[in-house]
């Protein structure tokens, strides 16, 4: 650990925090864990319903979260029962790319080994299984590995799943940029034997023989995220990543990457020193150095991240507090190549890739909408069965998208016809006729599985979207492309702070409304209204929606229009002067006081 380079005099470099605080308990747990072993194996084979605190922390690095069914908490309390412990496992899928066999393997695992029989596509192109029981946790992970997938580093203080633009275009440059996700994933995976020993019955290795050249025995100070984007497809939200790589393609060649550092969205209510932040440009590197770029930044995070306070232990705080110049100096001193200036001045665009598209090799891909990424069968929609039929019948390439949807790729014209018939037969949601708000909506799981949720998100968003759709139809805005993202707490798992409308759980039944992000994902939203009851969300949004509908310039998106209001000092914080929930009267008064802003 601590491979710090000596600083030549006169050069600004990063410095370690001069904190006298002790390292956190999680750091202690990692340090004492013998490379992520802890007592996980013993606990797994014991009668205890769950794992001890330290093991719970270590388990995250194995892609496992101990949770409980929060719906059942009250009943269990009243009836004197214990919490019902269940496990979430996160399966890493670099770039979201799956073979048909992998998809079908995951479908079967979900069917046989989870309580809700569902697969969930996450906002980082992974799969999550919810409601795995302790008795079958090992079997679940074993079977995930049998289909050549892994849960290692699904969560925890390591490099998380590497995201990539999901569209499977045949162009070699595009393929190469997407392929980088898998290469990075392989290059940054931990070397410990613990995972194999515990879950795959691998040979027991003396932990003194283990070593982690990149991570060290304490691993990273916190999670670390990398996403690859393209100027014409920023669905991976590169600005919200610790490292965002914008791939520069020229003809058939993947030339290099513009590098953003220090993005991150998590924050905590009432803690102003926690905040969402967009990545800052670091420079440009030729594609052949992309792995070294990410590895070096991970090493710098390892060496300088704050191990005394987990809320402060993200790369974004290093960049914000010590400045990009110091960071760049240090980076340049560590890498083997010359960092070049940022290339070009391209603008990012958003894509959801829903519906049918040509791949460029005579074949097609089809993006299928999934509400909140939840692939399951219900009484009204047998989506999981339909997907199984498609994958069994057509053997397509399968790609999970950063918008929680799925792409079936490599389809011939005949396959497309068959796929369309399955879509019809199972009445799967189609983009034709789908409102903009629904199409661009995402919500995090929140209740009942997420232990950090303050409010509902995934379960309530259908109602919220119904309300919003009615309003958008009334204002003839229903075809507008827009992102609406909802989370059950301020951690930002559905990336609400870069959306046009972000709805963030504040206290049960109440949400903060953020406005002013946009589809491109390159601008942070502002807090517009605080602590709004769910039933009043549309009412509180109405003044801005009405003004946008009637007074915007042609084609101007909601986020852009809102920023115009901000520039004219009409907003921000129309309603945030008071800590109280806004009442109907205050909202109506604001509507009346809102000045007319004409087109620029
Ligand atoms: Fe997240 C924690 C779900 C993407 C920021 N996130 C959690 C946990 C594991 C709750 C916990 O720690 O106990 C949630 C599990 C709930 C459940 O029942 O499934 C959870 N996060 C998710 C997912 C499943 C949301 C989704 O709708 O898909 C996403 C899984 C991604 C993946 O497959 O790896 C997910 N989380 C994100 C993102 C978006 C992204 O990465 O693009 C963010 C914001 C970006 C960032 O990291 O800044 C995000 N999650 C957080 C945070 C805040 C971190 C911080 O810096 O403060 C937490 C809390 C924590 O880590 O302590 C968190
Ligand atoms: Fe849980 Fe909050 Fe993330 Fe939603 S945003 S999944 S409530 S941590």
XYZ file of C-alpha atoms and ligand atoms in Angstrom:
671
model
C 0.000 0.000 0.000
C 0.826 3.675 -0.242
C 2.897 3.754 -3.409
C 3.322 7.494 -3.086
C 5.757 9.148 -5.414
C 8.206 11.712 -4.033
C 7.287 15.241 -5.093
C 9.952 17.265 -6.861
C 10.127 20.730 -5.290
C 7.911 23.415 -6.789
C 5.388 21.032 -8.276
C 1.833 21.060 -7.036
C 0.676 17.578 -6.273
C -2.018 16.006 -4.221
C -1.611 15.740 -0.491
C -2.860 13.286 2.061
C -5.537 14.576 4.408
C -3.914 15.679 7.641
C -6.656 14.036 9.650
C -6.092 12.686 13.118
C -9.341 10.763 12.878
C -9.202 7.003 13.051
C -9.885 4.981 9.965
C -13.448 3.722 9.735
C -14.620 0.337 10.994
C -15.030 -0.789 7.397
C -11.339 -0.061 6.790
C -10.466 -2.115 9.881
C -12.681 -4.939 8.671
C -11.028 -4.970 5.243
C -7.535 -4.790 6.763
C -8.222 -7.734 9.055
C -10.084 -9.762 6.471
C -7.193 -11.667 4.886
C -8.060 -10.383 1.456
C -11.841 -10.383 1.792
C -12.220 -13.707 3.624
C -13.285 -12.558 7.075
C -15.453 -15.267 8.591
C -17.826 -15.413 5.633
C -17.223 -19.092 4.930
C -17.807 -20.149 8.531
C -20.966 -18.021 8.805
C -22.245 -19.363 5.513
C -22.199 -22.872 6.903
C -23.570 -21.957 10.351
C -27.195 -21.829 11.532
C -27.152 -18.051 11.966
C -29.793 -16.363 9.814
C -27.320 -13.768 8.562
C -23.746 -12.508 8.774
C -21.960 -10.385 11.390
C -21.432 -6.686 10.684
C -17.833 -6.977 9.413
C -18.691 -9.885 7.156
C -21.655 -7.931 5.785
C -19.239 -5.226 4.692
C -16.842 -7.741 3.143
C -19.684 -9.560 1.402
C -20.376 -6.465 -0.688
C -17.067 -7.002 -2.461
C -18.337 -10.473 -3.324
C -21.453 -8.853 -4.828
C -23.745 -9.769 -1.923
C -25.907 -7.482 0.217
C -27.610 -8.597 3.375
C -31.091 -7.072 3.409
C -34.430 -7.683 5.051
C -37.981 -7.454 3.812
C -38.894 -3.999 5.123
C -42.592 -4.561 4.440
C -42.509 -7.349 7.001
C -40.641 -5.408 9.705
C -43.675 -4.026 11.500
C -45.549 -7.327 11.517
C -42.496 -9.160 12.782
C -42.060 -6.593 15.541
C -45.678 -6.888 16.640
C -45.585 -10.663 16.494
C -42.235 -10.847 18.238
C -40.438 -12.358 15.252
C -36.979 -11.583 13.897
C -36.280 -9.572 10.754
C -36.613 -11.730 7.651
C -33.097 -11.755 6.273
C -32.751 -12.024 2.531
C -29.854 -11.356 0.161
C -29.427 -9.271 -2.929
C -26.726 -10.387 -5.322
C -25.389 -8.150 -8.063
C -24.029 -9.839 -11.165
C -21.414 -7.858 -13.038
C -22.028 -7.537 -16.770
C -19.322 -5.337 -18.384
C -20.963 -3.129 -21.005
C -24.193 -5.035 -20.314
C -23.146 -7.671 -22.868
C -24.544 -11.203 -22.530
C -24.660 -14.297 -24.662
C -28.084 -15.934 -25.051
C -26.856 -18.811 -22.863
C -25.897 -16.379 -20.109
C -29.291 -14.697 -20.280
C -31.103 -18.030 -20.078
C -28.859 -19.173 -17.228
C -29.716 -16.039 -15.269
C -33.405 -16.454 -16.043
C -33.302 -19.949 -14.558
C -31.374 -18.881 -11.457
C -33.919 -16.123 -10.815
C -36.760 -18.569 -11.343
C -35.382 -21.238 -9.034
C -33.439 -19.378 -6.363
C -35.132 -16.049 -5.614
C -38.309 -15.260 -3.751
C -39.715 -12.934 -6.430
C -38.410 -14.943 -9.423
C -37.324 -11.676 -11.024
C -34.223 -10.377 -12.735
C -33.563 -6.696 -12.359
C -31.548 -4.693 -14.867
C -29.655 -1.998 -12.988
C -28.679 1.537 -13.963
C -25.084 0.261 -14.413
C -26.020 -2.497 -16.879
C -25.860 -5.267 -14.292
C -28.351 -7.841 -13.117
C -29.577 -7.971 -9.539
C -31.294 -10.900 -7.881
C -33.434 -9.972 -4.884
C -34.666 -12.311 -2.185
C -31.992 -14.989 -2.305
C -32.042 -17.045 0.905
C -28.918 -17.796 2.901
C -29.307 -21.525 2.353
C -29.075 -21.155 -1.415
C -26.769 -18.147 -1.666
C -23.746 -20.264 -2.479
C -25.636 -22.273 -5.072
C -26.864 -19.062 -6.700
C -23.345 -17.645 -6.957
C -21.958 -20.945 -8.201
C -24.546 -21.083 -10.934
C -23.859 -17.483 -11.913
C -20.210 -18.479 -12.386
C -21.183 -21.595 -14.323
C -22.597 -19.305 -17.016
C -19.279 -17.414 -17.014
C -20.573 -14.409 -15.107
C -19.467 -13.235 -11.684
C -20.702 -11.348 -8.662
C -17.131 -10.427 -7.615
C -16.917 -6.614 -7.380
C -20.646 -6.210 -8.048
C -20.543 -3.917 -5.016
C -17.858 -2.926 -2.480
C -14.709 -0.804 -2.385
C -13.414 -1.773 -5.795
C -13.865 -0.850 -9.436
C -17.548 -1.450 -10.146
C -19.106 -2.630 -13.360
C -17.649 -0.807 -16.342
C -20.399 0.743 -18.422
C -20.380 1.117 -22.195
C -22.680 2.501 -24.894
C -25.162 -0.337 -25.398
C -25.991 -0.183 -29.131
C -24.275 -3.134 -30.873
C -23.223 -1.321 -34.036
C -20.989 -3.398 -36.289
C -18.561 -0.559 -37.013
C -15.118 -1.714 -35.765
C -14.458 1.555 -33.925
C -17.722 1.256 -32.079
C -17.035 -2.385 -31.246
C -13.574 -1.498 -29.973
C -14.914 1.240 -27.695
C -17.524 -1.160 -26.313
C -14.897 -3.896 -26.002
C -12.858 -1.676 -23.712
C -15.442 -2.303 -20.967
C -14.547 -5.997 -20.787
C -10.800 -5.307 -21.021
C -10.986 -2.784 -18.190
C -13.087 -5.141 -16.149
C -10.540 -7.935 -16.526
C -7.613 -5.606 -15.822
C -9.082 -4.271 -12.586
C -10.548 -7.384 -11.023
C -9.165 -8.286 -7.561
C -6.623 -11.098 -7.384
C -7.681 -12.604 -4.034
C -8.473 -16.315 -4.004
C -11.171 -15.702 -1.383
C -14.026 -15.579 -3.877
C -13.131 -18.929 -5.418
C -12.604 -20.545 -2.045
C -15.846 -19.396 -0.513
C -18.296 -19.678 -3.384
C -16.775 -22.033 -5.921
C -15.174 -24.655 -3.670
C -11.806 -23.562 -4.992
C -8.709 -24.913 -3.353
C -8.031 -23.186 -0.020
C -5.039 -20.911 -0.403
C -3.007 -19.570 2.501
C -3.971 -15.908 2.496
C -0.304 -14.963 2.999
C 0.154 -16.078 -0.597
C -2.492 -13.643 -1.782
C -1.572 -10.209 -2.995
C -3.439 -7.323 -4.529
C -0.967 -5.279 -6.590
C -3.614 -2.699 -7.462
C -5.871 -2.634 -4.440
C -3.622 -3.518 -1.523
C -4.989 -5.278 1.549
C -7.450 -2.484 2.323
C -8.816 -2.185 -1.189
C -10.100 1.230 -2.265
C -11.421 3.761 0.251
C -14.884 3.462 -1.314
C -16.703 2.463 -4.488
C -15.095 3.534 -7.761
C -16.987 3.763 -11.037
C -15.967 3.991 -14.671
C -18.188 4.523 -17.688
C -17.406 4.779 -21.397
C -19.588 7.085 -23.484
C -19.757 8.488 -26.981
C -20.581 12.013 -28.024
C -23.656 10.728 -29.839
C -24.620 8.356 -27.033
C -24.185 9.452 -23.448
C -26.632 6.952 -22.011
C -23.864 5.940 -19.594
C -23.961 9.445 -18.071
C -20.179 9.878 -18.218
C -20.261 13.019 -16.089
C -21.636 11.091 -13.116
C -18.772 8.561 -13.044
C -15.545 8.691 -11.018
C -13.883 8.205 -14.391
C -15.857 9.046 -17.530
C -14.198 8.166 -20.832
C -15.669 9.738 -23.947
C -14.498 7.577 -26.835
C -13.368 9.422 -29.944
C -14.051 7.404 -33.099
C -12.717 8.238 -36.559
C -14.046 6.058 -39.341
C -13.216 2.498 -38.385
C -10.748 3.538 -35.726
C -11.210 3.986 -31.987
C -8.681 6.804 -31.612
C -8.694 7.702 -27.962
C -10.574 8.974 -24.959
C -11.390 12.342 -23.499
C -11.141 11.763 -19.757
C -13.462 13.147 -17.091
C -12.680 12.643 -13.412
C -14.521 13.146 -10.147
C -18.152 12.738 -11.071
C -20.481 11.258 -8.480
C -24.030 11.769 -7.345
C -24.453 10.488 -3.794
C -25.313 12.968 -1.069
C -27.031 13.035 2.298
C -29.883 15.283 3.405
C -28.791 18.061 5.771
C -25.079 17.374 5.196
C -23.966 20.212 2.989
C -20.449 18.892 2.640
C -21.880 15.979 0.640
C -23.002 16.835 -2.870
C -23.504 15.645 -6.420
C -20.732 16.619 -8.793
C -20.073 16.375 -12.517
C -16.760 15.049 -13.782
C -14.011 17.550 -14.651
C -11.998 17.278 -17.901
C -8.539 15.824 -17.267
C -7.255 15.522 -20.839
C -7.040 13.107 -23.748
C -5.229 9.797 -24.117
C -4.788 7.499 -27.114
C -7.009 4.413 -26.886
C -4.069 2.081 -26.257
C -3.493 3.817 -22.915
C -7.101 3.745 -21.704
C -6.507 0.886 -19.261
C -3.472 2.643 -17.795
C -5.570 5.809 -17.418
C -8.224 4.116 -15.320
C -5.778 2.018 -13.351
C -3.680 5.071 -12.480
C -6.700 7.052 -11.328
C -7.811 4.079 -9.212
C -4.317 3.988 -7.661
C -4.477 7.698 -6.908
C -7.854 7.209 -5.266
C -6.399 4.311 -3.271
C -3.558 6.520 -2.072
C -5.399 9.784 -1.396
C -9.019 8.837 -0.658
C -10.338 9.583 2.820
C -10.377 6.369 4.825
C -11.627 8.132 7.972
C -15.074 9.126 6.706
C -17.025 7.052 4.205
C -19.269 9.944 3.286
C -16.203 11.880 2.214
C -14.420 8.980 0.575
C -15.154 9.565 -3.095
C -12.791 10.771 -5.783
C -15.017 13.807 -6.383
C -14.056 15.313 -3.018
C -10.333 15.021 -3.797
C -10.811 16.825 -7.109
C -13.104 19.458 -5.623
C -10.927 20.186 -2.599
C -7.437 19.906 -4.068
C -8.191 21.030 -7.612
C -7.862 19.443 -11.013
C -4.424 20.993 -11.579
C -2.840 19.203 -8.624
C -4.621 16.032 -9.653
C -3.369 16.340 -13.233
C 0.217 16.981 -12.093
C 0.191 13.853 -10.037
C -1.486 11.842 -12.797
C 1.053 12.972 -15.377
C 3.909 12.011 -13.071
C 2.557 8.493 -12.732
C 1.698 7.518 -16.305
C 4.035 6.193 -18.987
C 2.583 8.325 -21.804
C 2.032 11.998 -22.488
C -1.397 13.262 -21.465
C -2.757 15.392 -24.314
C -5.225 18.277 -24.154
C -8.956 17.552 -24.367
C -9.898 16.908 -28.011
C -12.606 18.885 -29.780
C -15.669 20.519 -28.327
C -18.368 17.962 -29.044
C -21.748 18.003 -27.349
C -23.144 14.918 -25.721
C -26.476 13.456 -26.803
C -28.767 10.955 -25.135
C -30.055 7.737 -26.699
C -32.316 5.062 -25.305
C -32.110 2.724 -28.324
C -35.688 1.535 -27.906
C -37.402 0.025 -30.952
C -35.778 -1.309 -34.124
C -32.387 -0.145 -35.465
C -29.978 -1.302 -38.153
C -26.623 -2.541 -36.871
C -24.682 -1.677 -40.024
C -23.935 -5.283 -41.037
C -27.301 -6.116 -42.579
C -28.661 -7.170 -39.202
C -30.847 -5.376 -36.660
C -31.203 -4.763 -32.958
C -34.369 -4.150 -31.017
C -34.531 -2.188 -27.761
C -37.295 -3.386 -25.447
C -38.623 -1.132 -22.701
C -38.704 -2.602 -19.176
C -40.357 -0.569 -16.437
C -37.567 0.048 -13.895
C -35.556 -2.865 -15.211
C -37.731 -5.463 -13.450
C -38.026 -8.567 -15.642
C -40.786 -10.664 -14.139
C -44.117 -12.286 -14.869
C -47.211 -10.675 -13.393
C -50.891 -11.411 -13.910
C -51.079 -8.726 -16.562
C -47.656 -8.909 -18.204
C -45.584 -12.062 -18.719
C -42.407 -10.243 -19.658
C -39.987 -12.812 -18.280
C -41.642 -15.625 -20.227
C -41.693 -13.515 -23.381
C -37.975 -12.702 -23.096
C -37.167 -16.371 -22.507
C -39.071 -17.316 -25.670
C -37.244 -14.645 -27.666
C -33.825 -15.706 -26.440
C -34.510 -19.444 -26.778
C -36.084 -19.022 -30.198
C -33.770 -16.497 -31.834
C -30.506 -16.826 -29.888
C -29.842 -13.078 -30.027
C -27.008 -11.165 -28.479
C -28.466 -9.586 -25.309
C -27.386 -6.205 -23.949
C -28.530 -4.532 -20.742
C -28.774 -0.770 -21.139
C -27.930 1.997 -18.655
C -31.591 3.048 -18.807
C -32.671 -0.305 -17.318
C -33.875 -1.641 -20.679
C -32.732 -4.561 -22.833
C -31.486 -4.903 -26.403
C -31.848 -8.042 -28.507
C -29.147 -7.844 -31.190
C -27.760 -9.641 -34.260
C -31.248 -10.172 -35.681
C -31.892 -11.126 -39.307
C -34.962 -9.712 -41.071
C -36.734 -13.000 -40.416
C -35.824 -12.802 -36.718
C -37.253 -9.292 -36.549
C -40.596 -10.506 -37.872
C -40.681 -13.332 -35.336
C -39.646 -11.020 -32.504
C -42.398 -8.561 -33.394
C -44.940 -11.353 -33.212
C -43.766 -12.365 -29.746
C -43.898 -8.701 -28.665
C -47.510 -8.572 -29.922
C -48.515 -11.928 -28.469
C -47.254 -11.011 -24.998
C -48.356 -7.404 -25.295
C -44.925 -6.114 -24.333
C -44.678 -2.331 -23.975
C -43.887 -0.647 -27.295
C -42.326 2.750 -27.836
C -44.861 3.631 -30.482
C -47.457 5.688 -28.622
C -45.468 5.679 -25.358
C -45.321 9.090 -23.699
C -41.990 10.858 -23.345
C -42.195 10.831 -19.545
C -42.700 7.069 -19.363
C -40.066 6.309 -21.967
C -37.434 8.356 -20.153
C -38.337 7.270 -16.618
C -36.206 5.302 -14.181
C -36.603 4.492 -10.503
C -34.362 2.748 -8.010
C -35.607 -0.318 -6.074
C -36.066 1.558 -2.755
C -38.667 -0.208 -0.566
C -38.963 -2.976 0.420
C -35.404 -4.235 -0.174
C -33.128 -1.213 0.112
C -32.057 -0.622 3.682
C -31.344 3.058 2.969
C -34.703 3.968 1.405
C -36.581 6.824 3.034
C -39.501 6.576 0.606
C -40.940 4.429 -2.133
C -39.569 4.803 -5.659
C -39.972 1.819 -8.028
C -43.353 0.835 -6.580
C -44.777 4.343 -6.662
C -43.400 5.655 -9.945
C -46.217 4.165 -12.081
C -48.704 6.383 -10.198
C -46.442 9.413 -10.461
C -46.019 8.839 -14.177
C -49.802 8.516 -14.610
C -50.202 11.934 -12.939
C -47.394 13.462 -14.979
C -48.711 11.977 -18.220
C -52.132 13.550 -17.633
C -50.465 16.919 -17.114
C -48.220 16.520 -20.141
C -51.212 15.567 -22.325
C -53.135 18.597 -21.028
C -50.214 20.824 -21.999
C -49.653 18.959 -25.294
C -46.190 17.986 -24.149
C -46.683 14.223 -24.185
C -44.337 13.568 -27.083
C -41.487 15.612 -25.625
C -38.332 13.579 -24.906
C -37.587 13.982 -21.229
C -35.911 12.135 -18.362
C -37.837 11.597 -15.111
C -35.841 9.794 -12.455
C -36.988 8.865 -8.989
C -35.070 7.595 -5.973
C -36.067 6.648 -2.463
C -33.227 8.652 -0.882
C -30.579 11.191 -1.912
C -27.920 8.586 -2.827
C -28.854 9.035 -6.461
C -28.943 5.428 -7.718
C -31.231 6.255 -10.671
C -29.086 9.340 -11.433
C -31.826 11.913 -10.662
C -29.459 14.869 -10.469
C -28.660 14.890 -14.170
C -32.293 14.399 -15.277
C -34.821 16.942 -16.524
C -37.003 16.040 -13.519
C -35.410 14.355 -10.496
C -37.659 13.177 -7.661
C -35.668 12.318 -4.556
C -37.136 10.727 -1.422
C -37.012 13.040 1.593
C -39.243 11.487 4.246
C -42.034 8.934 3.918
C -44.433 10.071 1.195
C -42.415 13.247 0.448
C -39.943 14.097 -2.291
C -37.516 16.844 -3.230
C -37.908 17.970 -6.827
C -34.795 18.725 -8.885
C -35.064 20.516 -12.221
C -32.613 21.724 -14.806
C -30.577 18.661 -15.748
C -31.104 17.458 -19.281
C -31.144 14.463 -21.592
C -27.455 14.910 -22.433
C -26.536 14.240 -18.785
C -23.934 17.005 -18.758
C -25.582 19.409 -16.339
C -26.612 19.123 -12.710
C -30.187 19.836 -11.743
C -31.083 22.401 -9.077
C -33.204 21.784 -6.054
C -36.523 23.338 -7.026
C -38.894 22.285 -4.269
C -38.345 20.457 -1.024
C -40.349 17.890 0.843
C -43.348 17.798 -1.476
C -46.124 15.292 -0.709
C -46.362 12.718 -3.468
C -49.929 13.743 -4.301
C -48.780 17.339 -4.920
C -45.809 16.648 -7.164
C -47.597 17.635 -10.354
C -49.189 20.666 -8.755
C -45.810 21.925 -7.618
C -44.275 21.296 -11.035
C -47.189 22.940 -12.844
C -45.924 26.551 -12.948
C -42.722 25.500 -14.656
C -44.432 23.010 -16.980
C -46.992 25.616 -18.030
C -44.363 28.238 -18.611
C -42.288 25.717 -20.598
C -45.281 24.624 -22.696
C -46.318 28.137 -23.631
C -43.158 30.204 -23.679
C -40.184 28.113 -24.704
C -38.305 28.431 -27.939
C -39.067 25.654 -30.452
C -37.445 22.385 -29.446
C -36.209 23.704 -26.091
C -36.121 20.909 -23.511
C -37.535 21.275 -20.012
C -34.118 21.370 -18.362
C -32.872 24.048 -20.739
C -36.002 26.105 -20.262
C -35.704 25.817 -16.507
C -32.126 27.072 -16.684
C -33.470 30.052 -18.582
C -35.832 30.727 -15.689
C -32.843 30.483 -13.375
C -30.914 32.941 -15.517
C -33.827 35.356 -15.230
C -33.827 34.800 -11.482
C -37.377 33.457 -11.495
C -36.039 30.176 -10.201
C -34.194 28.403 -8.623
C -35.807 27.420 -5.449
C -39.192 28.801 -6.265
C -40.492 26.927 -3.296
C -37.528 26.197 -1.131
C -37.537 29.335 0.966
C -39.368 27.434 3.657
C -38.490 24.132 5.265
C -42.212 23.324 5.386
C -43.821 21.215 2.709
C -45.284 23.583 0.135
C -49.052 23.886 0.412
C -51.481 24.274 -2.449
C -51.853 27.966 -1.536
C -48.122 28.676 -1.736
C -47.931 26.919 -5.063
C -50.877 28.828 -6.468
C -49.412 32.115 -5.244
C -46.159 31.241 -6.994
C -47.973 30.439 -10.217
C -49.560 33.869 -10.160
C -46.296 35.607 -9.358
C -44.306 33.857 -12.089
C -43.303 36.479 -14.663
C -43.757 35.770 -18.328
C -40.446 34.964 -20.022
C -40.527 35.130 -23.754
C -38.231 33.258 -26.113
C -34.613 34.372 -25.942
Fe -26.751 2.596 -5.682
C -26.302 2.026 -2.387
C -29.024 0.217 -5.711
C -26.576 2.684 -8.996
C -25.159 5.677 -5.488
N -27.440 1.347 -4.263
C -27.062 1.267 -2.946
C -27.669 0.018 -2.291
C -26.702 -1.104 -2.449
C -28.167 0.193 -0.852
C -27.231 -0.077 0.278
O -26.066 0.359 0.248
O -27.683 -0.709 1.229
C -28.906 -0.182 -3.207
C -29.467 -1.599 -3.312
C -30.974 -1.566 -3.307
C -31.617 -2.815 -3.703
O -32.456 -3.318 -2.924
O -31.376 -3.320 -4.790
C -28.445 0.471 -4.493
N -27.561 1.560 -7.079
C -28.573 0.668 -6.920
C -29.131 0.228 -8.255
C -29.599 -1.227 -8.254
C -30.277 1.164 -8.657
C -31.065 0.781 -9.884
O -32.207 1.214 -9.953
O -30.577 0.115 -10.780
C -27.919 0.538 -9.149
C -26.966 -0.604 -9.225
C -25.792 -0.295 -10.055
C -24.912 -1.460 -10.335
O -25.383 -2.400 -10.963
O -23.728 -1.411 -9.977
C -27.281 1.683 -8.378
N -25.931 3.908 -6.997
C -26.072 3.800 -8.349
C -25.678 5.028 -8.993
C -25.754 5.330 -10.484
C -24.524 4.920 -11.216
O -23.580 4.369 -10.641
O -24.498 5.152 -12.421
C -25.284 5.893 -7.979
C -24.844 7.369 -8.156
C -23.472 7.520 -8.664
C -22.479 7.536 -7.540
O -22.001 6.473 -7.152
O -22.193 8.623 -7.032
C -25.436 5.175 -6.741
N -25.810 3.700 -4.154
C -25.291 4.958 -4.310
C -24.874 5.431 -3.011
C -24.221 6.805 -2.713
C -22.758 6.741 -2.808
C -22.091 7.996 -2.304
O -21.070 8.376 -2.851
O -22.562 8.588 -1.347
C -25.198 4.412 -2.088
C -24.966 4.429 -0.567
C -23.663 3.887 -0.178
O -22.841 3.491 -1.008
O -23.413 3.882 1.035
C -25.783 3.354 -2.837
Fe -31.683 2.713 -1.980
Fe -31.397 5.319 -2.014
Fe -30.185 3.862 -3.859
Fe -32.777 4.112 -3.943
S -31.307 5.794 -4.170
S -31.665 2.193 -4.126
S -33.346 4.216 -1.825
S -29.747 3.810 -1.709
